[in-house]
Amino acid sequence: PESTTGPSFEDCSATAEWLLSQTDIRPLVGIVCGSGLGGLAEMLKDQKAFKYSNIPNFPQSTVHGHAGMLVFGTLKGKPCVCMQGRFHLYEGYSIQKVTLPIRIFKLLGVKTVLLTNAAGGLNPDYKVGDIMLIKDHINIPGFAGNNPLTGPNEERFGIRFPSMSDAYDKELLQLAKAVGVELGYGDFLHEGVYCVLGGPSFETIAECRMMHKLGADAVGMSTVHEVIVARHCGMRVLALSLITNQAVMNYDSQKKANHEEVLETGQLRAEQLERLVTSMVDRIEDH
Ligand code: 6GU
């Protein structure tokens, strides 16, 4: 990992200024697309897209299934910015670099962040293809000091000790549930707790059992760091997981987690997930 300081406020500002000089779109909603869920970015109208490699100070995306583009445009007439592909700790970036785009969102004027991810189901009631609205998280890397806010606090973004008991916006959760039911997704829509691990190796059976016992419903390798940084700087957050596979919980199972299955399920339910996010954007009140 790099130093614990991460990109400076000035670096973030320079990147945001550069982006704002390249497009007239002034996004109010920032969207992060998880593995296999990048199709969402293609639904934006009047697009202006930037390859991560062309954006000053931006990290590069290295994972198959993540496109590596920052897309500006409108969704249902609302100005949005969308990360088609995110950064992960397991790619070797510092945790500050992983979450840099969220601070860029803030400086672009974003008020609400919608995050998606692919996750393994720990709750035995969850089936492959189900959607879980994240109501809370367990930050395992954070237990060991790997928190994106580690280092000197940048007061221009937020306070030293932000609360996380209100991380997932209750109004947005209510709205997402209502919109999901309206769309006919009630049968495969859950509300649950997401547990983050560093990856890239998948969990052992004992680790899955432990996380489930501790109250986690799904497990993944992303999102939580971004949520912490978004809340630190006062943006509202809605996050949702597509359950792409069931985590292996018992020693008789012949199954094992793999990235191909994750991407395939992404395709299976991508349309529904895209419709849910699009409808959410439509219904979000700007403030
Ligand atoms: Cl089973 N585990 C983790 N850590 N991440 C995942 C996953 C499982 N399925 C999709 N993403």
mmCIF file of C-alpha atoms and ligand atoms in Angstrom:
data_model
loop_
_atom_site.group_PDB
_atom_site.id
_atom_site.type_symbol
_atom_site.label_atom_id
_atom_site.label_comp_id
_atom_site.label_asym_id
_atom_site.label_seq_id
_atom_site.Cartn_x
_atom_site.Cartn_y
_atom_site.Cartn_z
ATOM 1 C CA PRO A 1 0.000 0.000 0.000
ATOM 2 C CA GLU A 2 0.898 3.631 -0.524
ATOM 3 C CA SER A 3 1.128 6.175 2.283
ATOM 4 C CA THR A 4 -1.880 6.470 4.589
ATOM 5 C CA THR A 5 -2.467 10.043 3.491
ATOM 6 C CA GLY A 6 -3.886 9.303 0.041
ATOM 7 C CA PRO A 7 -4.777 11.862 -2.613
ATOM 8 C CA SER A 8 -4.950 15.424 -1.220
ATOM 9 C CA PHE A 9 -7.975 17.723 -1.316
ATOM 10 C CA GLU A 10 -6.110 19.672 -3.999
ATOM 11 C CA ASP A 11 -5.628 16.511 -6.115
ATOM 12 C CA CYS A 12 -9.346 15.731 -5.809
ATOM 13 C CA SER A 13 -10.278 19.322 -6.711
ATOM 14 C CA ALA A 14 -7.993 19.314 -9.733
ATOM 15 C CA THR A 15 -9.618 16.129 -11.018
ATOM 16 C CA ALA A 16 -13.150 17.451 -10.417
ATOM 17 C CA GLU A 17 -12.329 20.781 -12.096
ATOM 18 C CA TRP A 18 -10.873 18.983 -15.089
ATOM 19 C CA LEU A 19 -13.992 16.821 -15.469
ATOM 20 C CA LEU A 20 -16.323 19.821 -15.098
ATOM 21 C CA SER A 21 -14.383 21.630 -17.806
ATOM 22 C CA GLN A 22 -15.008 18.708 -20.195
ATOM 23 C CA THR A 23 -18.796 18.394 -19.823
ATOM 24 C CA ASP A 24 -21.866 20.558 -19.183
ATOM 25 C CA ILE A 25 -23.539 17.830 -17.105
ATOM 26 C CA ARG A 26 -23.751 18.767 -13.415
ATOM 27 C CA PRO A 27 -24.549 15.426 -11.748
ATOM 28 C CA LEU A 28 -26.762 15.216 -8.640
ATOM 29 C CA VAL A 29 -26.670 11.426 -8.503
ATOM 30 C CA GLY A 30 -23.506 9.300 -8.538
ATOM 31 C CA ILE A 31 -23.790 5.622 -9.436
ATOM 32 C CA VAL A 32 -21.204 2.870 -8.932
ATOM 33 C CA CYS A 33 -21.684 -0.294 -11.001
ATOM 34 C CA GLY A 34 -20.569 -3.626 -9.559
ATOM 35 C CA SER A 35 -19.111 -6.677 -11.327
ATOM 36 C CA GLY A 36 -21.175 -7.565 -14.389
ATOM 37 C CA LEU A 37 -23.538 -4.652 -13.740
ATOM 38 C CA GLY A 38 -21.897 -2.017 -15.929
ATOM 39 C CA GLY A 39 -24.792 -2.107 -18.415
ATOM 40 C CA LEU A 40 -26.413 0.570 -16.306
ATOM 41 C CA ALA A 41 -23.938 3.132 -17.595
ATOM 42 C CA GLU A 42 -25.136 2.484 -21.141
ATOM 43 C CA MET A 43 -28.630 3.703 -20.228
ATOM 44 C CA LEU A 44 -27.416 7.250 -19.679
ATOM 45 C CA LYS A 45 -28.576 9.720 -22.347
ATOM 46 C CA ASP A 46 -26.426 12.512 -23.828
ATOM 47 C CA GLN A 47 -23.333 10.665 -22.684
ATOM 48 C CA LYS A 48 -19.908 12.007 -22.138
ATOM 49 C CA ALA A 49 -17.587 9.151 -21.174
ATOM 50 C CA PHE A 50 -14.019 9.229 -19.867
ATOM 51 C CA LYS A 51 -11.682 6.282 -19.733
ATOM 52 C CA TYR A 52 -10.169 6.060 -16.261
ATOM 53 C CA SER A 53 -6.746 6.109 -17.898
ATOM 54 C CA ASN A 54 -7.487 9.580 -19.313
ATOM 55 C CA ILE A 55 -8.627 11.163 -16.036
ATOM 56 C CA PRO A 56 -5.922 12.977 -14.020
ATOM 57 C CA ASN A 57 -5.118 11.264 -10.672
ATOM 58 C CA PHE A 58 -7.539 8.399 -11.375
ATOM 59 C CA PRO A 59 -6.559 4.789 -10.646
ATOM 60 C CA GLN A 60 -6.931 2.204 -13.446
ATOM 61 C CA SER A 61 -9.346 -0.737 -13.332
ATOM 62 C CA THR A 62 -7.700 -4.145 -13.700
ATOM 63 C CA VAL A 63 -10.512 -6.688 -13.280
ATOM 64 C CA HIS A 64 -12.297 -8.553 -16.029
ATOM 65 C CA GLY A 65 -15.978 -7.553 -15.923
ATOM 66 C CA HIS A 66 -15.204 -3.952 -15.015
ATOM 67 C CA ALA A 67 -15.047 -1.603 -17.974
ATOM 68 C CA GLY A 68 -13.100 1.317 -16.534
ATOM 69 C CA MET A 69 -15.135 4.328 -17.674
ATOM 70 C CA LEU A 70 -16.599 7.328 -15.915
ATOM 71 C CA VAL A 71 -19.824 8.192 -17.734
ATOM 72 C CA PHE A 72 -21.727 11.474 -17.403
ATOM 73 C CA GLY A 73 -25.276 11.759 -18.737
ATOM 74 C CA THR A 74 -28.933 11.922 -17.821
ATOM 75 C CA LEU A 75 -31.169 9.158 -16.539
ATOM 76 C CA LYS A 76 -34.900 9.963 -16.615
ATOM 77 C CA GLY A 77 -33.825 13.542 -17.229
ATOM 78 C CA LYS A 78 -31.680 13.707 -14.065
ATOM 79 C CA PRO A 79 -28.000 14.563 -14.411
ATOM 80 C CA CYS A 80 -25.910 11.571 -13.281
ATOM 81 C CA VAL A 81 -22.356 10.347 -13.218
ATOM 82 C CA CYS A 82 -21.690 6.634 -13.353
ATOM 83 C CA MET A 83 -18.601 4.584 -12.582
ATOM 84 C CA GLN A 84 -18.595 1.678 -14.991
ATOM 85 C CA GLY A 85 -16.239 -0.478 -12.969
ATOM 86 C CA ARG A 86 -14.858 0.287 -9.513
ATOM 87 C CA PHE A 87 -11.569 -0.133 -7.689
ATOM 88 C CA HIS A 88 -10.923 -2.839 -5.110
ATOM 89 C CA LEU A 89 -8.454 -3.285 -2.297
ATOM 90 C CA TYR A 90 -7.297 -6.596 -3.775
ATOM 91 C CA GLU A 91 -6.016 -4.808 -6.878
ATOM 92 C CA GLY A 92 -3.323 -3.364 -4.656
ATOM 93 C CA TYR A 93 -4.512 0.228 -4.383
ATOM 94 C CA SER A 94 -4.411 1.995 -1.078
ATOM 95 C CA ILE A 95 -7.851 2.229 0.495
ATOM 96 C CA GLN A 96 -7.745 5.997 -0.077
ATOM 97 C CA LYS A 97 -7.196 5.479 -3.795
ATOM 98 C CA VAL A 98 -10.050 2.939 -3.937
ATOM 99 C CA THR A 99 -12.436 5.596 -2.602
ATOM 100 C CA LEU A 100 -11.036 8.630 -4.470
ATOM 101 C CA PRO A 101 -13.893 8.610 -7.044
ATOM 102 C CA ILE A 102 -16.433 9.072 -4.236
ATOM 103 C CA ARG A 103 -14.731 12.301 -3.177
ATOM 104 C CA ILE A 104 -14.678 13.350 -6.819
ATOM 105 C CA PHE A 105 -18.454 12.725 -6.871
ATOM 106 C CA LYS A 106 -18.804 15.093 -3.913
ATOM 107 C CA LEU A 107 -16.768 17.820 -5.611
ATOM 108 C CA LEU A 108 -18.815 17.397 -8.809
ATOM 109 C CA GLY A 109 -21.936 18.299 -6.796
ATOM 110 C CA VAL A 110 -23.403 14.826 -6.257
ATOM 111 C CA LYS A 111 -25.939 14.612 -3.391
ATOM 112 C CA THR A 112 -26.968 10.954 -3.564
ATOM 113 C CA VAL A 113 -24.795 7.908 -4.226
ATOM 114 C CA LEU A 114 -26.239 4.620 -5.493
ATOM 115 C CA LEU A 115 -23.872 1.670 -5.248
ATOM 116 C CA THR A 116 -24.305 -1.827 -6.658
ATOM 117 C CA ASN A 117 -22.248 -4.948 -6.163
ATOM 118 C CA ALA A 118 -22.206 -8.684 -6.755
ATOM 119 C CA ALA A 119 -22.247 -10.604 -3.490
ATOM 120 C CA GLY A 120 -22.341 -14.114 -2.123
ATOM 121 C CA GLY A 121 -25.461 -15.082 -0.166
ATOM 122 C CA LEU A 122 -24.891 -16.168 3.455
ATOM 123 C CA ASN A 123 -28.551 -16.066 4.499
ATOM 124 C CA PRO A 124 -30.004 -19.495 3.635
ATOM 125 C CA ASP A 125 -33.253 -17.824 2.485
ATOM 126 C CA TYR A 126 -31.423 -15.969 -0.282
ATOM 127 C CA LYS A 127 -31.387 -17.464 -3.768
ATOM 128 C CA VAL A 128 -29.076 -16.761 -6.677
ATOM 129 C CA GLY A 129 -30.471 -13.759 -8.544
ATOM 130 C CA ASP A 130 -32.066 -12.171 -5.474
ATOM 131 C CA ILE A 131 -31.488 -8.476 -4.810
ATOM 132 C CA MET A 132 -30.543 -7.335 -1.300
ATOM 133 C CA LEU A 133 -30.977 -3.712 -0.289
ATOM 134 C CA ILE A 134 -28.131 -3.049 2.139
ATOM 135 C CA LYS A 135 -29.442 -1.794 5.475
ATOM 136 C CA ASP A 136 -26.149 -2.087 7.372
ATOM 137 C CA HIS A 137 -22.619 -3.435 7.037
ATOM 138 C CA ILE A 138 -19.850 -5.246 8.880
ATOM 139 C CA ASN A 139 -16.454 -3.837 7.955
ATOM 140 C CA ILE A 140 -13.985 -6.628 8.667
ATOM 141 C CA PRO A 141 -10.923 -4.832 7.207
ATOM 142 C CA GLY A 142 -11.955 -1.874 9.372
ATOM 143 C CA PHE A 143 -11.632 -4.008 12.518
ATOM 144 C CA ALA A 144 -7.949 -4.293 11.718
ATOM 145 C CA GLY A 145 -7.452 -0.587 11.029
ATOM 146 C CA ASN A 146 -8.032 -0.647 7.290
ATOM 147 C CA ASN A 147 -10.533 2.228 7.109
ATOM 148 C CA PRO A 148 -10.510 4.767 4.237
ATOM 149 C CA LEU A 149 -10.581 7.653 6.724
ATOM 150 C CA THR A 150 -7.296 6.538 8.328
ATOM 151 C CA GLY A 151 -4.742 9.342 8.317
ATOM 152 C CA PRO A 152 -5.046 13.072 8.945
ATOM 153 C CA ASN A 153 -8.690 14.152 8.709
ATOM 154 C CA GLU A 154 -9.543 16.475 5.805
ATOM 155 C CA GLU A 155 -12.053 18.848 7.428
ATOM 156 C CA ARG A 156 -13.141 20.173 4.027
ATOM 157 C CA PHE A 157 -14.710 16.739 3.443
ATOM 158 C CA GLY A 158 -16.019 15.954 6.914
ATOM 159 C CA ILE A 159 -15.494 15.360 10.617
ATOM 160 C CA ARG A 160 -12.875 13.172 12.308
ATOM 161 C CA PHE A 161 -15.314 10.664 13.822
ATOM 162 C CA PRO A 162 -18.375 10.276 11.582
ATOM 163 C CA SER A 163 -21.273 8.080 12.753
ATOM 164 C CA MET A 164 -22.104 4.992 10.718
ATOM 165 C CA SER A 165 -25.314 3.992 12.513
ATOM 166 C CA ASP A 166 -27.140 6.100 9.917
ATOM 167 C CA ALA A 167 -24.987 5.129 6.917
ATOM 168 C CA TYR A 168 -27.778 3.700 4.782
ATOM 169 C CA ASP A 169 -30.438 6.341 4.224
ATOM 170 C CA LYS A 170 -33.782 5.180 5.628
ATOM 171 C CA GLU A 171 -35.868 7.208 3.157
ATOM 172 C CA LEU A 172 -33.960 5.822 0.201
ATOM 173 C CA LEU A 173 -34.345 2.276 1.565
ATOM 174 C CA GLN A 174 -38.110 2.782 1.935
ATOM 175 C CA LEU A 175 -38.304 4.191 -1.551
ATOM 176 C CA ALA A 176 -36.238 1.329 -3.013
ATOM 177 C CA LYS A 177 -38.505 -1.215 -1.346
ATOM 178 C CA ALA A 178 -41.617 0.513 -2.634
ATOM 179 C CA VAL A 179 -40.203 0.853 -6.146
ATOM 180 C CA GLY A 180 -39.055 -2.793 -6.102
ATOM 181 C CA VAL A 181 -42.526 -3.990 -5.133
ATOM 182 C CA GLU A 182 -44.132 -1.753 -7.792
ATOM 183 C CA LEU A 183 -41.864 -3.293 -10.407
ATOM 184 C CA GLY A 184 -42.971 -6.775 -9.303
ATOM 185 C CA TYR A 185 -39.641 -7.689 -7.680
ATOM 186 C CA GLY A 186 -41.124 -8.273 -4.223
ATOM 187 C CA ASP A 187 -40.486 -12.019 -4.356
ATOM 188 C CA PHE A 188 -36.738 -11.653 -4.787
ATOM 189 C CA LEU A 189 -36.059 -8.448 -2.879
ATOM 190 C CA HIS A 190 -34.507 -8.502 0.606
ATOM 191 C CA GLU A 191 -33.090 -6.060 3.111
ATOM 192 C CA GLY A 192 -29.931 -7.247 4.822
ATOM 193 C CA VAL A 193 -26.449 -6.809 6.209
ATOM 194 C CA TYR A 194 -23.422 -6.796 3.887
ATOM 195 C CA CYS A 195 -20.067 -7.997 5.170
ATOM 196 C CA VAL A 196 -16.924 -6.829 3.393
ATOM 197 C CA LEU A 197 -13.627 -8.714 3.165
ATOM 198 C CA GLY A 198 -10.416 -7.750 1.423
ATOM 199 C CA GLY A 199 -10.385 -10.608 -1.125
ATOM 200 C CA PRO A 200 -9.298 -11.634 -3.704
ATOM 201 C CA SER A 201 -9.542 -15.199 -2.392
ATOM 202 C CA PHE A 202 -13.099 -16.222 -1.614
ATOM 203 C CA GLU A 203 -14.100 -17.201 1.920
ATOM 204 C CA THR A 204 -13.526 -20.524 3.611
ATOM 205 C CA ILE A 205 -16.493 -22.490 4.913
ATOM 206 C CA ALA A 206 -15.578 -21.571 8.496
ATOM 207 C CA GLU A 207 -15.382 -17.879 7.557
ATOM 208 C CA CYS A 208 -18.826 -18.005 5.929
ATOM 209 C CA ARG A 209 -20.315 -19.662 9.000
ATOM 210 C CA MET A 210 -18.674 -17.065 11.218
ATOM 211 C CA MET A 211 -20.006 -14.117 9.212
ATOM 212 C CA HIS A 212 -23.507 -15.546 9.139
ATOM 213 C CA LYS A 213 -23.435 -16.111 12.902
ATOM 214 C CA LEU A 214 -22.318 -12.514 13.348
ATOM 215 C CA GLY A 215 -25.371 -11.231 11.495
ATOM 216 C CA ALA A 216 -24.247 -10.905 7.887
ATOM 217 C CA ASP A 217 -26.636 -11.854 5.074
ATOM 218 C CA ALA A 218 -24.237 -11.386 2.155
ATOM 219 C CA VAL A 219 -20.493 -11.142 1.618
ATOM 220 C CA GLY A 220 -18.411 -9.237 -0.892
ATOM 221 C CA MET A 221 -15.199 -7.318 -1.542
ATOM 222 C CA SER A 222 -16.400 -3.751 -2.132
ATOM 223 C CA THR A 223 -18.866 -0.953 -1.404
ATOM 224 C CA VAL A 224 -18.319 -0.460 2.354
ATOM 225 C CA HIS A 225 -15.209 1.722 1.929
ATOM 226 C CA GLU A 226 -17.092 3.859 -0.583
ATOM 227 C CA VAL A 227 -20.069 4.152 1.770
ATOM 228 C CA ILE A 228 -17.818 5.341 4.629
ATOM 229 C CA VAL A 229 -16.228 8.020 2.453
ATOM 230 C CA ALA A 230 -19.598 9.115 1.020
ATOM 231 C CA ARG A 231 -21.101 9.466 4.511
ATOM 232 C CA HIS A 232 -18.025 11.289 5.782
ATOM 233 C CA CYS A 233 -18.637 14.038 3.227
ATOM 234 C CA GLY A 234 -22.401 14.081 3.764
ATOM 235 C CA MET A 235 -23.826 12.401 0.684
ATOM 236 C CA ARG A 236 -26.899 10.179 1.000
ATOM 237 C CA VAL A 237 -26.311 6.490 0.269
ATOM 238 C CA LEU A 238 -28.314 3.622 -1.140
ATOM 239 C CA ALA A 239 -26.472 0.368 -1.804
ATOM 240 C CA LEU A 240 -27.687 -2.912 -3.181
ATOM 241 C CA SER A 241 -26.261 -6.366 -3.745
ATOM 242 C CA LEU A 242 -27.094 -8.820 -6.455
ATOM 243 C CA ILE A 243 -26.736 -12.284 -4.942
ATOM 244 C CA THR A 244 -24.711 -13.980 -7.663
ATOM 245 C CA ASN A 245 -23.957 -17.192 -5.808
ATOM 246 C CA GLN A 246 -24.555 -18.864 -2.489
ATOM 247 C CA ALA A 247 -21.534 -18.849 -0.234
ATOM 248 C CA VAL A 248 -20.472 -22.390 0.629
ATOM 249 C CA MET A 249 -21.601 -23.065 4.200
ATOM 250 C CA ASN A 250 -21.203 -26.797 4.651
ATOM 251 C CA TYR A 251 -18.490 -29.391 4.311
ATOM 252 C CA ASP A 252 -20.566 -31.793 2.169
ATOM 253 C CA SER A 253 -20.973 -29.232 -0.597
ATOM 254 C CA GLN A 254 -19.198 -29.830 -3.905
ATOM 255 C CA LYS A 255 -19.653 -26.179 -4.894
ATOM 256 C CA LYS A 256 -17.023 -23.503 -4.949
ATOM 257 C CA ALA A 257 -17.259 -19.782 -5.569
ATOM 258 C CA ASN A 258 -15.935 -18.520 -8.908
ATOM 259 C CA HIS A 259 -15.853 -15.239 -10.799
ATOM 260 C CA GLU A 260 -17.524 -16.653 -13.942
ATOM 261 C CA GLU A 261 -20.666 -17.540 -11.997
ATOM 262 C CA VAL A 262 -20.655 -14.044 -10.528
ATOM 263 C CA LEU A 263 -20.592 -12.465 -13.998
ATOM 264 C CA GLU A 264 -23.201 -14.872 -15.450
ATOM 265 C CA THR A 265 -25.743 -14.082 -12.738
ATOM 266 C CA GLY A 266 -25.003 -10.421 -13.262
ATOM 267 C CA GLN A 267 -26.264 -10.856 -16.820
ATOM 268 C CA LEU A 268 -29.279 -12.888 -15.689
ATOM 269 C CA ARG A 269 -30.696 -10.147 -13.457
ATOM 270 C CA ALA A 270 -28.925 -7.112 -14.901
ATOM 271 C CA GLU A 271 -32.085 -5.820 -16.559
ATOM 272 C CA GLN A 272 -34.138 -5.886 -13.363
ATOM 273 C CA LEU A 273 -31.346 -4.272 -11.390
ATOM 274 C CA GLU A 274 -30.961 -1.567 -14.032
ATOM 275 C CA ARG A 275 -34.700 -0.910 -13.953
ATOM 276 C CA LEU A 276 -34.683 -0.662 -10.159
ATOM 277 C CA VAL A 277 -31.789 1.813 -10.143
ATOM 278 C CA THR A 278 -33.291 3.833 -13.011
ATOM 279 C CA SER A 279 -36.641 4.066 -11.239
ATOM 280 C CA MET A 280 -34.865 5.090 -8.047
ATOM 281 C CA VAL A 281 -33.069 7.895 -9.870
ATOM 282 C CA ASP A 282 -36.421 8.999 -11.277
ATOM 283 C CA ARG A 283 -37.989 9.133 -7.809
ATOM 284 C CA ILE A 284 -35.116 10.603 -5.796
ATOM 285 C CA GLU A 285 -35.823 14.111 -4.518
ATOM 286 C CA ASP A 286 -32.942 16.509 -5.125
ATOM 287 C CA HIS A 287 -31.667 18.011 -1.933
HETATM 288 CL CL1 6GU B 1 -19.168 -15.739 -2.397
HETATM 289 N N1 6GU B 1 -17.629 -13.777 -1.769
HETATM 290 C C1 6GU B 1 -17.096 -12.590 -1.927
HETATM 291 N N2 6GU B 1 -16.179 -12.199 -1.043
HETATM 292 N N3 6GU B 1 -17.416 -11.756 -2.922
HETATM 293 C C2 6GU B 1 -18.322 -12.178 -3.793
HETATM 294 C C3 6GU B 1 -18.923 -13.408 -3.679
HETATM 295 C C4 6GU B 1 -18.534 -14.201 -2.623
HETATM 296 N N4 6GU B 1 -19.812 -13.525 -4.687
HETATM 297 C C5 6GU B 1 -19.745 -12.410 -5.394
HETATM 298 N N5 6GU B 1 -18.854 -11.585 -4.856
#
